PDB file of C-alpha atoms and ligand atoms in Angstrom:
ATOM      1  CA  UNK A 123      16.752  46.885  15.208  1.00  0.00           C
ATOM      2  CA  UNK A 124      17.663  47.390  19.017  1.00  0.00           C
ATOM      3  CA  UNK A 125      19.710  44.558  21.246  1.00  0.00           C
ATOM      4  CA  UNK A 126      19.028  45.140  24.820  1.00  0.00           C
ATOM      5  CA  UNK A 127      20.490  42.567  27.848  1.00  0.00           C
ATOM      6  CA  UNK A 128      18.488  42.473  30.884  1.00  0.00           C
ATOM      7  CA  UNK A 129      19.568  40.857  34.309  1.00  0.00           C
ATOM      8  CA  UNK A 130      16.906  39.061  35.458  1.00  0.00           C
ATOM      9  CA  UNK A 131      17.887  38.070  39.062  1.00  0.00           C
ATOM     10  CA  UNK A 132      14.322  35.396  39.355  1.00  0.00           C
ATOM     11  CA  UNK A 133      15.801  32.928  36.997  1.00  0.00           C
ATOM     12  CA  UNK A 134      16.542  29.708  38.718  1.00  0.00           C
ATOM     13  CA  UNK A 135      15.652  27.314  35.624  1.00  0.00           C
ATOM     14  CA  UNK A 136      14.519  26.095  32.580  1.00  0.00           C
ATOM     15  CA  UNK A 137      10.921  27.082  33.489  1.00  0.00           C
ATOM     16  CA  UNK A 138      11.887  30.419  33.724  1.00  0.00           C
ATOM     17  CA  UNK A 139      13.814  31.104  30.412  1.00  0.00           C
ATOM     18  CA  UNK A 140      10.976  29.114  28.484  1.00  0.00           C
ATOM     19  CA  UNK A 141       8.448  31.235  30.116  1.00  0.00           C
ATOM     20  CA  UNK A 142      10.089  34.153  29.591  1.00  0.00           C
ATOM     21  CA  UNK A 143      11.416  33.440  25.886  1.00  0.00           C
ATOM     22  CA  UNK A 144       7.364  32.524  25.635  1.00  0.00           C
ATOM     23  CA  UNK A 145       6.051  35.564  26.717  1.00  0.00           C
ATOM     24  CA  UNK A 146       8.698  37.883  25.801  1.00  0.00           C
ATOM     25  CA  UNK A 147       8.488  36.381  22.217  1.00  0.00           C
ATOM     26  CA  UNK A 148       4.723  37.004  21.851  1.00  0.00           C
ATOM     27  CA  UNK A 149       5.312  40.865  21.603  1.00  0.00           C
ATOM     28  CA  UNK A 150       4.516  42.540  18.130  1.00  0.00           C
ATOM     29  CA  UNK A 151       8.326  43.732  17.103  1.00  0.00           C
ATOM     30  CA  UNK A 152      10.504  41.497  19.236  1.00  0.00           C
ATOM     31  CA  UNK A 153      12.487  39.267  16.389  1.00  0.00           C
ATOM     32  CA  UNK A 154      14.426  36.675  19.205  1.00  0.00           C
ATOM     33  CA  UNK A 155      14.961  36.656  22.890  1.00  0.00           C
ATOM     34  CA  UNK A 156      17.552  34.132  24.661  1.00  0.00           C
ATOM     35  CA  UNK A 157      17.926  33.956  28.586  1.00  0.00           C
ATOM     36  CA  UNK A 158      20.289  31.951  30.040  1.00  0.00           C
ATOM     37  CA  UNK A 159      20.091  30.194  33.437  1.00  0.00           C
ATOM     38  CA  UNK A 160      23.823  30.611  34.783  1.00  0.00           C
ATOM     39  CA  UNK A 161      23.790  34.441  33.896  1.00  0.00           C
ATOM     40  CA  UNK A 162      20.209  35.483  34.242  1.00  0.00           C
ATOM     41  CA  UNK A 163      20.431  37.183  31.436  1.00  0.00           C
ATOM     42  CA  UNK A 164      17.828  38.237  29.217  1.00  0.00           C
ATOM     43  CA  UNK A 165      19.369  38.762  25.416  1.00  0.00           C
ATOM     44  CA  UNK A 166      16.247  40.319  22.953  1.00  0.00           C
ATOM     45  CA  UNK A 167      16.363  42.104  19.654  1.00  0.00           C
ATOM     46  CA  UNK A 168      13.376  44.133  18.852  1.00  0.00           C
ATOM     47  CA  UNK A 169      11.953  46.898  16.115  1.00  0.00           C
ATOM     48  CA  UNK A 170       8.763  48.994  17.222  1.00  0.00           C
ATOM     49  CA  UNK A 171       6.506  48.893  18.160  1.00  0.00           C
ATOM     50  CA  UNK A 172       8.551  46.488  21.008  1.00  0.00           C
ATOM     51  CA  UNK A 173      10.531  49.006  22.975  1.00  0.00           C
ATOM     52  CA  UNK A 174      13.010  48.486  26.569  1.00  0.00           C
ATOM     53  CA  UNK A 175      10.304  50.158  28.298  1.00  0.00           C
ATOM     54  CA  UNK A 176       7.401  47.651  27.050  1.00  0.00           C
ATOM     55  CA  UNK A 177       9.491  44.417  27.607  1.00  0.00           C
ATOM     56  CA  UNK A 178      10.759  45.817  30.619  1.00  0.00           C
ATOM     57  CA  UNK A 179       7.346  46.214  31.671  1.00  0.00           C
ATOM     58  CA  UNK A 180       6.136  42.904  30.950  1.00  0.00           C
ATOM     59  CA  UNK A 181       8.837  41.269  32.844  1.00  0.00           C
ATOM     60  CA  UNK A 182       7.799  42.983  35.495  1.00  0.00           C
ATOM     61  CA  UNK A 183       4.446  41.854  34.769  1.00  0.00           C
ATOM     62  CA  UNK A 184       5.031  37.941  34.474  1.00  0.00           C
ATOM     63  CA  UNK A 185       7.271  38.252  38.094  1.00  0.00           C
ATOM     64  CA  UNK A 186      10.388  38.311  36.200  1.00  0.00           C
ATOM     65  CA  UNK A 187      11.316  42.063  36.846  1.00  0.00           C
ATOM     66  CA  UNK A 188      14.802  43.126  35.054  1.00  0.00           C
ATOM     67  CA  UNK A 189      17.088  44.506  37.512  1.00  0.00           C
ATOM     68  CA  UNK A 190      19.460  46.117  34.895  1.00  0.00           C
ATOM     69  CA  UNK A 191      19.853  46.980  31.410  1.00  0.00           C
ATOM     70  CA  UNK A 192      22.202  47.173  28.612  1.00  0.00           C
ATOM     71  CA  UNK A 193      21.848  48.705  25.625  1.00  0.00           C
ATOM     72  CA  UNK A 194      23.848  47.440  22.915  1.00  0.00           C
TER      73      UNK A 194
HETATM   74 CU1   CU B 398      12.332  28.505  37.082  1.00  0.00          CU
END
């Protein structure tokens, strides 16, 4: 199990963390995602076959693009 945080400068509101926590939470091997307004943070835990580079990827792909990552 892998914990990444994302920055995700687009988020302005709760339309964009439900969308993302949709999306994001529809991937085979992601177990929760959180993203907060205030921060634009990104918080998801994942097993494969999710990995940073497919999430980071769909981000990208909904117009959410991560500008950073962390890897906890
Ligand atoms: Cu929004």
């Amino acid at each position: 199990m892998t914990t990444v945080t994302y920055t995700v400068p687009a988020i302005s509101c709760a339309h964009c963390t439900h969308t993302i926590e949709t999306e994001v939470g529809d991937v085979q091997g992601v177990q929760s995602v959180k993203a907060e307004i205030e921060s634009k943070k990104v918080v998801i835990t994942f097993d494969a076959p999710a990995s940073e580079d497919v999430i980071k990827a769909l981000l990208a792909e909904i117009n959410y693009p991560a500008e950073s990552l962390i890897s906890l």
